[in-house]
Structure formats: structure tokens, C-alpha cells
């Protein structure tokens, strides 16, 4: 009954015309920046943070939160249509989403993404309302050793992402890890691979590599293929999912919600780790894993549900403990402090209107997003019929603006161009960009948590097997490795045929 | 970052054109004339960190009142990167005409010159300090299950277990790490440093989760966890107890008078800014810091609103602060390149 009253309070706050309006503004902005490549929620929230100084606290938080999860919705759009992930968390969506679009099922892919996100958003809101404080405790139990084992597990799972050669995927992961080591080392303060350039001290931004490898690389590749290869545009069909299709993506979306919801609680990984581990899970569960990478609907539904669920559960440590699990959450804490509120365990009791209002607004925001996005599907799909000579200069322009906006640094644009060239070469060599990006994200985290865990244990490596959480992930990683390696040995002969057939 | 930045750049562009036209017309006029009507155009405050942090918070709090006093718009521009060095470099090279202010802090001005040997900026030569604005004490926090409840017990506990107690910090060259290094040198303690990245949040989370025993944080990032019972406070680095945490004894009280430090923020201008302008700015900042709203807002998060009696006093304060941290950095050998 208490929960009911609290939710009632929440909705009474979230449903006031002002808060509804700011919530809508937030999700609209979020969708737009999600669609635009490079422009991410961190940059957008940074820009708008000072503006919220003048707003009442609930309105400010509702709007900023809307931007964040709105971007998760919007990010899938360009990933599906032009193989350009607008957000880091939609990198995985691009793999099968874009293939669906190439097969004339862009509308279905977009609708699947929106509906899966809505489903995940709704369930995650319920979870936050019911179990936020308890879940925050679980997140605190994760120590550096546990993170290390989780990340290691993730890195091994990254191999599953590849639908081509496993050796090439491992190679790309390693290149990603190397790129991730750039910058000033946290433990010793030594510079690595900075070549004396001060800007490299903070490493390369994820968006620079993603925009280059996907956006620019894909553009070059398509120019080579020429306009003639775009036969798929003319046969756009199936804007709305049929009942059978809804049934086929419902289960993956639910699994994605659970996995994403859990990973969202943990700092660092969040939506990115959530989306690709769901993809890996779906591919492993599937009876025909061969369809993945060639337009499997599960490969869109699962990751999209996961990244939206993770985006929402990421609020739990911030709201209940005042701990930021990501850059966006750190900004949210900044927003609260500017309002004269201090995030922490007492916030829930001191300002129940704010806490429950935000939770209620999340569900309303998700509803708005699905209402906003579904009718747009038809319009987005039309984007595919825009001729290359107009579409690609526009993509280039948005990539450049997006990349420049991260640090207002022209060097980032040059770097993105270099990664564009690299992305094109990689594509010609049939090396996929997704494993590289995951190596780039996970590599530095693995290093950081490994060194931290060993510092804390004073150099004793048994800490990884004596902690139950860590041990569980290590065992899972080992099992996964066996699952991966066993068929590889069998498949070596088969592969010779496959490649000959292509 | 862009709306506000673009806006201010455009304004700066317009200002530059009008400024150039004025300069051409008044070439022979004494420069005192340009100074006497200062400020006649918007003033930019460069914050070398991203929005949402402590420096940004101080700048945004100061912005409306300072604008009122000077009768000109104040534009806050966040130029983050490389531990604040990017913004500091931009500010140091700005035209010294009083229209670009720098919101410096303990990290950029007192610590970074000793950590980053490639740093081109020499803060005390390239800037004229105007006034300090915020004094944020350090707070020693520990997991509630960690046995020692005060500094005396901590010293006994660690001395009985040399090299076994871990302390966290938000980074190798952070003031919070140096605070602990200074303390443990004074007390003669052997502890292991566990550095984190990305602000005090992740490190504090691990102290809360019991993975690391203790650390120093700024009072603003620790106060609520202490009040909420998630963390316990062992000491505060002020000379007198802090009003928001009256039960927490100072480090001085507990026998460590050298553990007096602050994560301060203050206003500086590029070297070469005419003295009358520096004095005018100083008077304006002092006036702004008297504002009760600013004082209350800062006090809520444990930050003390302060101002310097004169620009020279602030300069002496920075010199002493830099000398103190510089000596500790040399001792522990922390370097970033």
C-alpha cells in the first residue's frame, strides 16, 4: 500500500503540465541527439545543465533524465538505417539492424527497437520503484576483483559478436585494447602512446573511433559499391510487426531487459556492456546462430531492450546512494547539487516528490518515446531513398559536428577521418568493427580493475577465486571459452567451404 | 558544449570588432581611459572543468551576483581536459584586459605544475590572483565497519598493521591523495594507496562497499554519506570544526596540526592585466561573496564562502599552498610525464 501511495505521489508530480512539458522536451531532445551521430547525452546534458539552474528541481531532473534514455531510443535509428550507431550502446544494434534494413525490413527493425525499448523501460521502472534500495546494496558488494572477472567474461563474450572469422575478431579486440591504453595511466601517472600531444592525455574518445569506423568507413565502402547496389530501398515492406514477429522478439526483449537491468546497476559497463552481452546470449541461445549478422530480429530486440533497461537501472545507485555509475549520472549529481540538494541516502526521504516524480516520469517518458518514435518509423524509412550524393555528405557533416562537439577539438575530426580510412580497410579485410570497440571499452577497464584488485589484496592473486562473485564470473568465462573453442576445431574444415561459397 | 560556447565566442567576436574600432579611434587616448569605464563588455569566466563539478558550481553561484555588481553579463565557459590544464592554458594566453577571468583551484594552480613537467603555464607568473571564493575542507572518511573511530585509534591500528591498510583516492595527483600522504608522513604510517579515476564517486563507493578502508574526500562529496550513516568521518582538515559536521573533530585537535588543507577555488586574471582593473575585480568579488544566498548555498554542502583581503594576500596564499603540495609531491615522487 505504501508503494501505491508513493507511486501516486510520483505521478502527481510527473503529471503536472510543467513537468510533462519538460519531460517531453527531454525525450525529444534525447531522440534528436540519439539520431545525430556523435552528439551524445553527456555533451547535451553538460550544455543544458546550467540552464536547469533556473528550473525547479523535479523539472530539471525529469528533463535531463529524459535526454539520457531518449538518446537510447534515438541511437538505434541511424544504426539501423545507415549502419551508423548514434550512441555507443547501439553499436550492437547496427550489426543485425542494418542487415534487416538492407533486406527491406527497416521499418520492422525500427518498430522492434522502439517496442523492445518500451517494454524494457516499463519493466525497469517497476523494478526501480519496487527494489531500488535493495539493488543498490548489491551494486556496492561488487569490488574491483569482481569487476575484473565480469569484464573478462565480457571480453570473451565479445568474440561471439563476430559473425565472420574468430581469429579476425580476436585481432580486432586486441587492436581495440591497444587503442584503449592511450592516455595518462591512473596508477603511475605515466603517459602512454601520447606522442607528446597533450590532448592524447585523456585518450581517444569512444565516439571518435565509432564515427570513424562506422560512419566514415561505411560511407567510403558504399561509394565504392555505387548507387546500383541499393536495390533494397525499393522493396521497403512490413512497417508494422505481425503477431508472429512480435512473438519472435518478445522473449529476446525480456531476456535483454533482465540482463540489461542487472548490468546497468554496475558502474562503468552500463548500456554498452548490456547490449552486447545480450546479443551474445541471444546468439548462443538461438537454434540458428547463423542468422545473426544477417538480419536476425532477436539481434535487434535483445540489445535494444538491454540498453534501455540499463540506462534506467543506472539511476538506482545515483538516486539511492548518491553514487554516480557513469559520466551522465555524475552530471545528474551535479544538477542536484546546483539545485541545493545533496544526493545521498537521505534524498529519498527528504524529497520523496523528487524521487518518485522522477521514477513516474521515466515511465511517462518511455510512453512518450514510443508514441513519438512509432509514427516516425515511416518517415525514417523514407530517408533510405535519399540518393547517396545527398545522404552521404549529410552523414559526413553530422559526423564532423558530432565529433567536434565532444571536446571542441579539431584534432578529433582528423582522428575520425583516419579511423574512417582504417574502418574501410578493415571492412575490405572482413574485419568487423564491433569487437574492436568492445576491446576499446573493456580493455582499459580490465587493466584498471585488475591492478586495483591486486593493490587491495597486496599482490595476492587468489582474491579472484576466493570472492564468490568473482569466482562465478571466472567459471562462466571458462565455460564460455570451451563453448567457443570446441566448435571452432570442428568448423575449421567447414569454413573452407563457406568461404569458397561466398 | 556548444550553445553557450558558440554564443560567447560570437560575442567575443563582436566585442573584438568593436574593440578594434575603438582602439583605432582612440589610439592616442591614454590607456587609463579604457580602464576607467571597465567593464564595458561581457566578461568570460573560464572554468577548466566540466559542468556539474565543484569549480563549475562555484562559478555558477558567483555569476548572477558578480554580473549585478559589475553591470555586465558574465559568461561561464567550461573548457575541460587534461586535469584542468587545457582551460588554464587558454586563460593564461587570453588578452589581459580584465574580460577573461580564470576560475583556478588547488589542483590546477597549486598541484599540476609539480605533476605535469610539460605544463607551459607557470600559474604564479602567468596569472595575477584576484581573490579566493570557496574553501572546501577535506574530510577523512572510512567504512563504518573499519575499527578505528578517530585519528588516534587510526594511528594505533595502522602502526600495528604496517602495509596492510589500504586508502583510496580520486587520482594519483589529486589533492585528496596528497592530504593522506601528508598525514601519513606526519604520523609515520605505512599504508597502501589505491588510486581511482573519474572523481570521488567510484572511490567513495568502494569505501562504502568495504573494499578499501578509508580516504580523504572534499567535504561536499562526503557530508551526506556521513550524515546518512553510510560512512564515518574521522577528521576534518580545517582549523576550527565545520558547522555542518559539529561532531567531527579537526585533524589539528587530534594532534596533526600540519593536516590543514583545502580544495579551494579562486578568481585569477592573466598576467599583465592593469592594476586598477584587478582592484576593481577584487572589490566586486569580495562584495559578491558577502551575498547571503551564495553563502547559504555553499554552506549547505559544507563549502565555506571566503574572499581575500587583497590580491596580494591571495597571491601569498597560493604561494604557500603550492610550496606545501610541491614538497609532498617531491617526496612521494608523483609525476604525470
mmCIF file with all atom_site columns, C-alpha atoms in Angstrom, chain A residues 299-472:
data_model
loop_
_atom_site.group_PDB
_atom_site.id
_atom_site.type_symbol
_atom_site.label_atom_id
_atom_site.label_alt_id
_atom_site.label_comp_id
_atom_site.label_asym_id
_atom_site.label_entity_id
_atom_site.label_seq_id
_atom_site.pdbx_PDB_ins_code
_atom_site.Cartn_x
_atom_site.Cartn_y
_atom_site.Cartn_z
_atom_site.occupancy
_atom_site.B_iso_or_equiv
_atom_site.pdbx_formal_charge
_atom_site.auth_seq_id
_atom_site.auth_comp_id
_atom_site.auth_asym_id
_atom_site.auth_atom_id
_atom_site.pdbx_PDB_model_num
ATOM 1   C CA . UNK A 1 299 ? 19.741 -9.279  -32.577 1.00 0.00 ? 299 UNK A CA 1
ATOM 2   C CA . UNK A 1 300 ? 17.823 -6.001  -32.562 1.00 0.00 ? 300 UNK A CA 1
ATOM 3   C CA . UNK A 1 301 ? 15.204 -6.682  -29.906 1.00 0.00 ? 301 UNK A CA 1
ATOM 4   C CA . UNK A 1 302 ? 17.518 -8.071  -27.219 1.00 0.00 ? 302 UNK A CA 1
ATOM 5   C CA . UNK A 1 303 ? 20.229 -5.382  -27.276 1.00 0.00 ? 303 UNK A CA 1
ATOM 6   C CA . UNK A 1 304 ? 17.743 -2.521  -27.631 1.00 0.00 ? 304 UNK A CA 1
ATOM 7   C CA . UNK A 1 305 ? 15.761 -3.756  -24.629 1.00 0.00 ? 305 UNK A CA 1
ATOM 8   C CA . UNK A 1 306 ? 19.001 -4.240  -22.720 1.00 0.00 ? 306 UNK A CA 1
ATOM 9   C CA . UNK A 1 307 ? 20.424 -0.792  -23.320 1.00 0.00 ? 307 UNK A CA 1
ATOM 10  C CA . UNK A 1 308 ? 17.208 0.908   -22.342 1.00 0.00 ? 308 UNK A CA 1
ATOM 11  C CA . UNK A 1 309 ? 16.818 -1.185  -19.200 1.00 0.00 ? 309 UNK A CA 1
ATOM 12  C CA . UNK A 1 310 ? 20.439 -0.484  -18.277 1.00 0.00 ? 310 UNK A CA 1
ATOM 13  C CA . UNK A 1 311 ? 20.015 3.242   -18.907 1.00 0.00 ? 311 UNK A CA 1
ATOM 14  C CA . UNK A 1 312 ? 17.246 3.218   -16.356 1.00 0.00 ? 312 UNK A CA 1
ATOM 15  C CA . UNK A 1 313 ? 18.654 0.999   -13.653 1.00 0.00 ? 313 UNK A CA 1
ATOM 16  C CA . UNK A 1 314 ? 21.819 3.143   -13.814 1.00 0.00 ? 314 UNK A CA 1
ATOM 17  C CA . UNK A 1 315 ? 19.761 5.677   -11.871 1.00 0.00 ? 315 UNK A CA 1
ATOM 18  C CA . UNK A 1 316 ? 19.460 3.347   -8.886  1.00 0.00 ? 316 UNK A CA 1
ATOM 19  C CA . UNK A 1 317 ? 22.923 3.883   -7.309  1.00 0.00 ? 317 UNK A CA 1
ATOM 20  C CA . UNK A 1 318 ? 22.647 7.601   -8.050  1.00 0.00 ? 318 UNK A CA 1
ATOM 21  C CA . UNK A 1 319 ? 19.195 8.048   -6.533  1.00 0.00 ? 319 UNK A CA 1
ATOM 22  C CA . UNK A 1 320 ? 19.532 5.778   -3.529  1.00 0.00 ? 320 UNK A CA 1
ATOM 23  C CA . UNK A 1 321 ? 23.186 6.263   -2.570  1.00 0.00 ? 321 UNK A CA 1
ATOM 24  C CA . UNK A 1 322 ? 24.273 9.406   -4.385  1.00 0.00 ? 322 UNK A CA 1
ATOM 25  C CA . UNK A 1 323 ? 26.903 7.421   -6.269  1.00 0.00 ? 323 UNK A CA 1
ATOM 26  C CA . UNK A 1 324 ? 27.437 8.029   -9.966  1.00 0.00 ? 324 UNK A CA 1
ATOM 27  C CA . UNK A 1 325 ? 27.884 4.911   -12.089 1.00 0.00 ? 325 UNK A CA 1
ATOM 28  C CA . UNK A 1 326 ? 28.651 6.818   -15.296 1.00 0.00 ? 326 UNK A CA 1
ATOM 29  C CA . UNK A 1 327 ? 29.538 10.244  -16.628 1.00 0.00 ? 327 UNK A CA 1
ATOM 30  C CA . UNK A 1 328 ? 25.854 11.003  -17.189 1.00 0.00 ? 328 UNK A CA 1
ATOM 31  C CA . UNK A 1 329 ? 24.993 10.110  -13.608 1.00 0.00 ? 329 UNK A CA 1
ATOM 32  C CA . UNK A 1 330 ? 27.839 12.313  -12.366 1.00 0.00 ? 330 UNK A CA 1
ATOM 33  C CA . UNK A 1 331 ? 26.208 15.165  -14.278 1.00 0.00 ? 331 UNK A CA 1
ATOM 34  C CA . UNK A 1 332 ? 22.857 14.351  -12.673 1.00 0.00 ? 332 UNK A CA 1
ATOM 35  C CA . UNK A 1 333 ? 24.502 14.635  -9.274  1.00 0.00 ? 333 UNK A CA 1
ATOM 36  C CA . UNK A 1 334 ? 25.924 17.978  -10.400 1.00 0.00 ? 334 UNK A CA 1
ATOM 37  C CA . UNK A 1 335 ? 22.422 19.055  -11.380 1.00 0.00 ? 335 UNK A CA 1
ATOM 38  C CA . UNK A 1 336 ? 21.081 18.101  -7.958  1.00 0.00 ? 336 UNK A CA 1
ATOM 39  C CA . UNK A 1 337 ? 23.863 19.973  -6.195  1.00 0.00 ? 337 UNK A CA 1
ATOM 40  C CA . UNK A 1 338 ? 23.177 23.082  -8.243  1.00 0.00 ? 338 UNK A CA 1
ATOM 41  C CA . UNK A 1 339 ? 19.619 22.821  -7.014  1.00 0.00 ? 339 UNK A CA 1
ATOM 42  C CA . UNK A 1 340 ? 20.952 22.930  -3.476  1.00 0.00 ? 340 UNK A CA 1
ATOM 43  C CA . UNK A 1 341 ? 20.084 19.265  -2.987  1.00 0.00 ? 341 UNK A CA 1
ATOM 44  C CA . UNK A 1 342 ? 22.637 16.765  -1.923  1.00 0.00 ? 342 UNK A CA 1
ATOM 45  C CA . UNK A 1 343 ? 22.358 13.343  -3.459  1.00 0.00 ? 343 UNK A CA 1
ATOM 46  C CA . UNK A 1 344 ? 22.743 10.581  -0.947  1.00 0.00 ? 344 UNK A CA 1
ATOM 47  C CA . UNK A 1 345 ? 20.820 8.025   1.016   1.00 0.00 ? 345 UNK A CA 1
ATOM 48  C CA . UNK A 1 346 ? 18.602 10.686  2.585   1.00 0.00 ? 346 UNK A CA 1
ATOM 49  C CA . UNK A 1 347 ? 17.375 12.170  -0.683  1.00 0.00 ? 347 UNK A CA 1
ATOM 50  C CA . UNK A 1 348 ? 14.597 9.603   -0.915  1.00 0.00 ? 348 UNK A CA 1
ATOM 51  C CA . UNK A 1 349 ? 13.201 10.588  2.481   1.00 0.00 ? 349 UNK A CA 1
ATOM 52  C CA . UNK A 1 350 ? 13.895 14.295  2.258   1.00 0.00 ? 350 UNK A CA 1
ATOM 53  C CA . UNK A 1 351 ? 12.451 14.799  -1.185  1.00 0.00 ? 351 UNK A CA 1
ATOM 54  C CA . UNK A 1 352 ? 10.049 11.930  -1.924  1.00 0.00 ? 352 UNK A CA 1
ATOM 55  C CA . UNK A 1 353 ? 8.345  14.137  -4.521  1.00 0.00 ? 353 UNK A CA 1
ATOM 56  C CA . UNK A 1 354 ? 11.598 14.325  -6.468  1.00 0.00 ? 354 UNK A CA 1
ATOM 57  C CA . UNK A 1 355 ? 12.463 10.655  -6.154  1.00 0.00 ? 355 UNK A CA 1
ATOM 58  C CA . UNK A 1 356 ? 9.045  9.246   -7.016  1.00 0.00 ? 356 UNK A CA 1
ATOM 59  C CA . UNK A 1 357 ? 8.325  12.007  -9.503  1.00 0.00 ? 357 UNK A CA 1
ATOM 60  C CA . UNK A 1 358 ? 11.425 11.057  -11.447 1.00 0.00 ? 358 UNK A CA 1
ATOM 61  C CA . UNK A 1 359 ? 10.501 7.370   -11.404 1.00 0.00 ? 359 UNK A CA 1
ATOM 62  C CA . UNK A 1 360 ? 6.963  8.109   -12.606 1.00 0.00 ? 360 UNK A CA 1
ATOM 63  C CA . UNK A 1 361 ? 8.346  10.419  -15.275 1.00 0.00 ? 361 UNK A CA 1
ATOM 64  C CA . UNK A 1 362 ? 10.518 7.605   -16.586 1.00 0.00 ? 362 UNK A CA 1
ATOM 65  C CA . UNK A 1 363 ? 7.525  5.513   -17.430 1.00 0.00 ? 363 UNK A CA 1
ATOM 66  C CA . UNK A 1 364 ? 5.691  8.503   -18.907 1.00 0.00 ? 364 UNK A CA 1
ATOM 67  C CA . UNK A 1 365 ? 8.828  9.372   -20.841 1.00 0.00 ? 365 UNK A CA 1
ATOM 68  C CA . UNK A 1 366 ? 9.017  5.881   -22.269 1.00 0.00 ? 366 UNK A CA 1
ATOM 69  C CA . UNK A 1 367 ? 5.398  6.115   -23.283 1.00 0.00 ? 367 UNK A CA 1
ATOM 70  C CA . UNK A 1 368 ? 6.044  9.440   -24.986 1.00 0.00 ? 368 UNK A CA 1
ATOM 71  C CA . UNK A 1 369 ? 9.053  7.980   -26.735 1.00 0.00 ? 369 UNK A CA 1
ATOM 72  C CA . UNK A 1 370 ? 7.166  5.077   -28.182 1.00 0.00 ? 370 UNK A CA 1
ATOM 73  C CA . UNK A 1 371 ? 4.361  7.397   -29.294 1.00 0.00 ? 371 UNK A CA 1
ATOM 74  C CA . UNK A 1 372 ? 6.956  9.753   -30.724 1.00 0.00 ? 372 UNK A CA 1
ATOM 75  C CA . UNK A 1 373 ? 9.011  7.075   -32.431 1.00 0.00 ? 373 UNK A CA 1
ATOM 76  C CA . UNK A 1 374 ? 6.489  4.693   -33.963 1.00 0.00 ? 374 UNK A CA 1
ATOM 77  C CA . UNK A 1 375 ? 4.893  7.254   -36.300 1.00 0.00 ? 375 UNK A CA 1
ATOM 78  C CA . UNK A 1 376 ? 8.376  8.444   -37.199 1.00 0.00 ? 376 UNK A CA 1
ATOM 79  C CA . UNK A 1 377 ? 9.317  4.985   -38.420 1.00 0.00 ? 377 UNK A CA 1
ATOM 80  C CA . UNK A 1 378 ? 7.630  5.628   -41.748 1.00 0.00 ? 378 UNK A CA 1
ATOM 81  C CA . UNK A 1 379 ? 9.480  8.910   -42.169 1.00 0.00 ? 379 UNK A CA 1
ATOM 82  C CA . UNK A 1 380 ? 12.841 7.428   -41.189 1.00 0.00 ? 380 UNK A CA 1
ATOM 83  C CA . UNK A 1 381 ? 12.454 4.637   -43.684 1.00 0.00 ? 381 UNK A CA 1
ATOM 84  C CA . UNK A 1 382 ? 11.926 7.217   -46.436 1.00 0.00 ? 382 UNK A CA 1
ATOM 85  C CA . UNK A 1 383 ? 15.363 8.524   -45.535 1.00 0.00 ? 383 UNK A CA 1
ATOM 86  C CA . UNK A 1 384 ? 16.729 5.403   -47.170 1.00 0.00 ? 384 UNK A CA 1
ATOM 87  C CA . UNK A 1 385 ? 15.501 6.535   -50.568 1.00 0.00 ? 385 UNK A CA 1
ATOM 88  C CA . UNK A 1 386 ? 17.523 9.744   -50.371 1.00 0.00 ? 386 UNK A CA 1
ATOM 89  C CA . UNK A 1 387 ? 20.192 9.467   -53.077 1.00 0.00 ? 387 UNK A CA 1
ATOM 90  C CA . UNK A 1 388 ? 23.744 8.780   -51.929 1.00 0.00 ? 388 UNK A CA 1
ATOM 91  C CA . UNK A 1 389 ? 25.040 12.078  -53.245 1.00 0.00 ? 389 UNK A CA 1
ATOM 92  C CA . UNK A 1 390 ? 22.791 13.859  -50.750 1.00 0.00 ? 390 UNK A CA 1
ATOM 93  C CA . UNK A 1 391 ? 22.695 11.332  -47.925 1.00 0.00 ? 391 UNK A CA 1
ATOM 94  C CA . UNK A 1 392 ? 26.425 10.820  -47.510 1.00 0.00 ? 392 UNK A CA 1
ATOM 95  C CA . UNK A 1 393 ? 27.564 14.436  -47.434 1.00 0.00 ? 393 UNK A CA 1
ATOM 96  C CA . UNK A 1 394 ? 24.900 14.951  -44.767 1.00 0.00 ? 394 UNK A CA 1
ATOM 97  C CA . UNK A 1 395 ? 26.186 11.995  -42.743 1.00 0.00 ? 395 UNK A CA 1
ATOM 98  C CA . UNK A 1 396 ? 29.740 13.323  -43.057 1.00 0.00 ? 396 UNK A CA 1
ATOM 99  C CA . UNK A 1 397 ? 28.637 16.739  -41.890 1.00 0.00 ? 397 UNK A CA 1
ATOM 100 C CA . UNK A 1 398 ? 26.829 15.381  -38.844 1.00 0.00 ? 398 UNK A CA 1
ATOM 101 C CA . UNK A 1 399 ? 29.754 13.108  -38.000 1.00 0.00 ? 399 UNK A CA 1
ATOM 102 C CA . UNK A 1 400 ? 32.128 16.068  -38.083 1.00 0.00 ? 400 UNK A CA 1
ATOM 103 C CA . UNK A 1 401 ? 29.856 18.255  -35.971 1.00 0.00 ? 401 UNK A CA 1
ATOM 104 C CA . UNK A 1 402 ? 29.269 15.426  -33.519 1.00 0.00 ? 402 UNK A CA 1
ATOM 105 C CA . UNK A 1 403 ? 32.926 14.567  -33.155 1.00 0.00 ? 403 UNK A CA 1
ATOM 106 C CA . UNK A 1 404 ? 33.949 18.206  -32.856 1.00 0.00 ? 404 UNK A CA 1
ATOM 107 C CA . UNK A 1 405 ? 31.330 18.840  -30.185 1.00 0.00 ? 405 UNK A CA 1
ATOM 108 C CA . UNK A 1 406 ? 32.880 16.334  -27.764 1.00 0.00 ? 406 UNK A CA 1
ATOM 109 C CA . UNK A 1 407 ? 35.864 18.482  -26.780 1.00 0.00 ? 407 UNK A CA 1
ATOM 110 C CA . UNK A 1 408 ? 35.655 21.397  -29.243 1.00 0.00 ? 408 UNK A CA 1
ATOM 111 C CA . UNK A 1 409 ? 38.829 19.987  -30.696 1.00 0.00 ? 409 UNK A CA 1
ATOM 112 C CA . UNK A 1 410 ? 39.603 19.828  -34.421 1.00 0.00 ? 410 UNK A CA 1
ATOM 113 C CA . UNK A 1 411 ? 42.133 17.043  -33.830 1.00 0.00 ? 411 UNK A CA 1
ATOM 114 C CA . UNK A 1 412 ? 39.247 14.709  -33.026 1.00 0.00 ? 412 UNK A CA 1
ATOM 115 C CA . UNK A 1 413 ? 37.787 15.300  -36.501 1.00 0.00 ? 413 UNK A CA 1
ATOM 116 C CA . UNK A 1 414 ? 41.135 14.470  -38.122 1.00 0.00 ? 414 UNK A CA 1
ATOM 117 C CA . UNK A 1 415 ? 41.354 11.329  -35.997 1.00 0.00 ? 415 UNK A CA 1
ATOM 118 C CA . UNK A 1 416 ? 37.844 10.301  -37.003 1.00 0.00 ? 416 UNK A CA 1
ATOM 119 C CA . UNK A 1 417 ? 38.896 10.661  -40.656 1.00 0.00 ? 417 UNK A CA 1
ATOM 120 C CA . UNK A 1 418 ? 41.924 8.445   -40.030 1.00 0.00 ? 418 UNK A CA 1
ATOM 121 C CA . UNK A 1 419 ? 39.710 5.853   -38.349 1.00 0.00 ? 419 UNK A CA 1
ATOM 122 C CA . UNK A 1 420 ? 37.398 6.149   -41.346 1.00 0.00 ? 420 UNK A CA 1
ATOM 123 C CA . UNK A 1 421 ? 40.226 5.033   -43.608 1.00 0.00 ? 421 UNK A CA 1
ATOM 124 C CA . UNK A 1 422 ? 41.127 2.290   -41.161 1.00 0.00 ? 422 UNK A CA 1
ATOM 125 C CA . UNK A 1 423 ? 37.480 1.209   -40.988 1.00 0.00 ? 423 UNK A CA 1
ATOM 126 C CA . UNK A 1 424 ? 37.337 0.925   -44.765 1.00 0.00 ? 424 UNK A CA 1
ATOM 127 C CA . UNK A 1 425 ? 40.495 -1.175  -44.914 1.00 0.00 ? 425 UNK A CA 1
ATOM 128 C CA . UNK A 1 426 ? 39.193 -3.345  -42.076 1.00 0.00 ? 426 UNK A CA 1
ATOM 129 C CA . UNK A 1 427 ? 35.968 -3.875  -43.960 1.00 0.00 ? 427 UNK A CA 1
ATOM 130 C CA . UNK A 1 428 ? 37.817 -4.920  -47.082 1.00 0.00 ? 428 UNK A CA 1
ATOM 131 C CA . UNK A 1 429 ? 39.760 -7.394  -44.975 1.00 0.00 ? 429 UNK A CA 1
ATOM 132 C CA . UNK A 1 430 ? 36.469 -8.635  -43.498 1.00 0.00 ? 430 UNK A CA 1
ATOM 133 C CA . UNK A 1 431 ? 37.397 -7.494  -40.009 1.00 0.00 ? 431 UNK A CA 1
ATOM 134 C CA . UNK A 1 432 ? 34.372 -6.275  -38.094 1.00 0.00 ? 432 UNK A CA 1
ATOM 135 C CA . UNK A 1 433 ? 34.435 -3.025  -36.133 1.00 0.00 ? 433 UNK A CA 1
ATOM 136 C CA . UNK A 1 434 ? 32.183 -4.088  -33.208 1.00 0.00 ? 434 UNK A CA 1
ATOM 137 C CA . UNK A 1 435 ? 34.766 -6.329  -31.471 1.00 0.00 ? 435 UNK A CA 1
ATOM 138 C CA . UNK A 1 436 ? 37.337 -3.519  -31.750 1.00 0.00 ? 436 UNK A CA 1
ATOM 139 C CA . UNK A 1 437 ? 35.015 -1.094  -29.997 1.00 0.00 ? 437 UNK A CA 1
ATOM 140 C CA . UNK A 1 438 ? 34.328 -3.568  -27.221 1.00 0.00 ? 438 UNK A CA 1
ATOM 141 C CA . UNK A 1 439 ? 38.014 -4.192  -26.734 1.00 0.00 ? 439 UNK A CA 1
ATOM 142 C CA . UNK A 1 440 ? 38.456 -0.448  -26.602 1.00 0.00 ? 440 UNK A CA 1
ATOM 143 C CA . UNK A 1 441 ? 35.854 -0.108  -23.842 1.00 0.00 ? 441 UNK A CA 1
ATOM 144 C CA . UNK A 1 442 ? 36.624 -3.233  -21.848 1.00 0.00 ? 442 UNK A CA 1
ATOM 145 C CA . UNK A 1 443 ? 40.420 -3.360  -22.172 1.00 0.00 ? 443 UNK A CA 1
ATOM 146 C CA . UNK A 1 444 ? 41.203 -0.315  -20.037 1.00 0.00 ? 444 UNK A CA 1
ATOM 147 C CA . UNK A 1 445 ? 38.544 -1.329  -17.505 1.00 0.00 ? 445 UNK A CA 1
ATOM 148 C CA . UNK A 1 446 ? 40.063 -4.799  -17.193 1.00 0.00 ? 446 UNK A CA 1
ATOM 149 C CA . UNK A 1 447 ? 43.503 -3.312  -16.666 1.00 0.00 ? 447 UNK A CA 1
ATOM 150 C CA . UNK A 1 448 ? 42.259 -0.777  -14.147 1.00 0.00 ? 448 UNK A CA 1
ATOM 151 C CA . UNK A 1 449 ? 40.265 -3.283  -12.098 1.00 0.00 ? 449 UNK A CA 1
ATOM 152 C CA . UNK A 1 450 ? 42.995 -5.947  -12.254 1.00 0.00 ? 450 UNK A CA 1
ATOM 153 C CA . UNK A 1 451 ? 45.630 -3.584  -10.906 1.00 0.00 ? 451 UNK A CA 1
ATOM 154 C CA . UNK A 1 452 ? 43.256 -2.157  -8.320  1.00 0.00 ? 452 UNK A CA 1
ATOM 155 C CA . UNK A 1 453 ? 42.193 -5.606  -7.120  1.00 0.00 ? 453 UNK A CA 1
ATOM 156 C CA . UNK A 1 454 ? 45.836 -6.657  -6.756  1.00 0.00 ? 454 UNK A CA 1
ATOM 157 C CA . UNK A 1 455 ? 46.719 -3.419  -4.949  1.00 0.00 ? 455 UNK A CA 1
ATOM 158 C CA . UNK A 1 456 ? 43.915 -4.020  -2.479  1.00 0.00 ? 456 UNK A CA 1
ATOM 159 C CA . UNK A 1 457 ? 44.884 -7.670  -1.963  1.00 0.00 ? 457 UNK A CA 1
ATOM 160 C CA . UNK A 1 458 ? 48.551 -6.617  -1.664  1.00 0.00 ? 458 UNK A CA 1
ATOM 161 C CA . UNK A 1 459 ? 49.537 -8.646  -4.678  1.00 0.00 ? 459 UNK A CA 1
ATOM 162 C CA . UNK A 1 460 ? 47.688 -11.824 -3.755  1.00 0.00 ? 460 UNK A CA 1
ATOM 163 C CA . UNK A 1 461 ? 46.077 -13.236 -6.940  1.00 0.00 ? 461 UNK A CA 1
ATOM 164 C CA . UNK A 1 462 ? 43.853 -15.693 -5.062  1.00 0.00 ? 462 UNK A CA 1
ATOM 165 C CA . UNK A 1 463 ? 41.457 -12.796 -4.465  1.00 0.00 ? 463 UNK A CA 1
ATOM 166 C CA . UNK A 1 464 ? 39.876 -13.582 -7.842  1.00 0.00 ? 464 UNK A CA 1
ATOM 167 C CA . UNK A 1 465 ? 38.880 -17.093 -6.790  1.00 0.00 ? 465 UNK A CA 1
ATOM 168 C CA . UNK A 1 466 ? 38.125 -16.542 -3.109  1.00 0.00 ? 466 UNK A CA 1
ATOM 169 C CA . UNK A 1 467 ? 35.459 -13.910 -3.739  1.00 0.00 ? 467 UNK A CA 1
ATOM 170 C CA . UNK A 1 468 ? 32.220 -15.706 -4.685  1.00 0.00 ? 468 UNK A CA 1
ATOM 171 C CA . UNK A 1 469 ? 31.053 -13.109 -7.234  1.00 0.00 ? 469 UNK A CA 1
ATOM 172 C CA . UNK A 1 470 ? 34.417 -13.076 -8.957  1.00 0.00 ? 470 UNK A CA 1
ATOM 173 C CA . UNK A 1 471 ? 34.689 -16.862 -8.965  1.00 0.00 ? 471 UNK A CA 1
ATOM 174 C CA . UNK A 1 472 ? 31.242 -17.187 -10.541 1.00 0.00 ? 472 UNK A CA 1
#
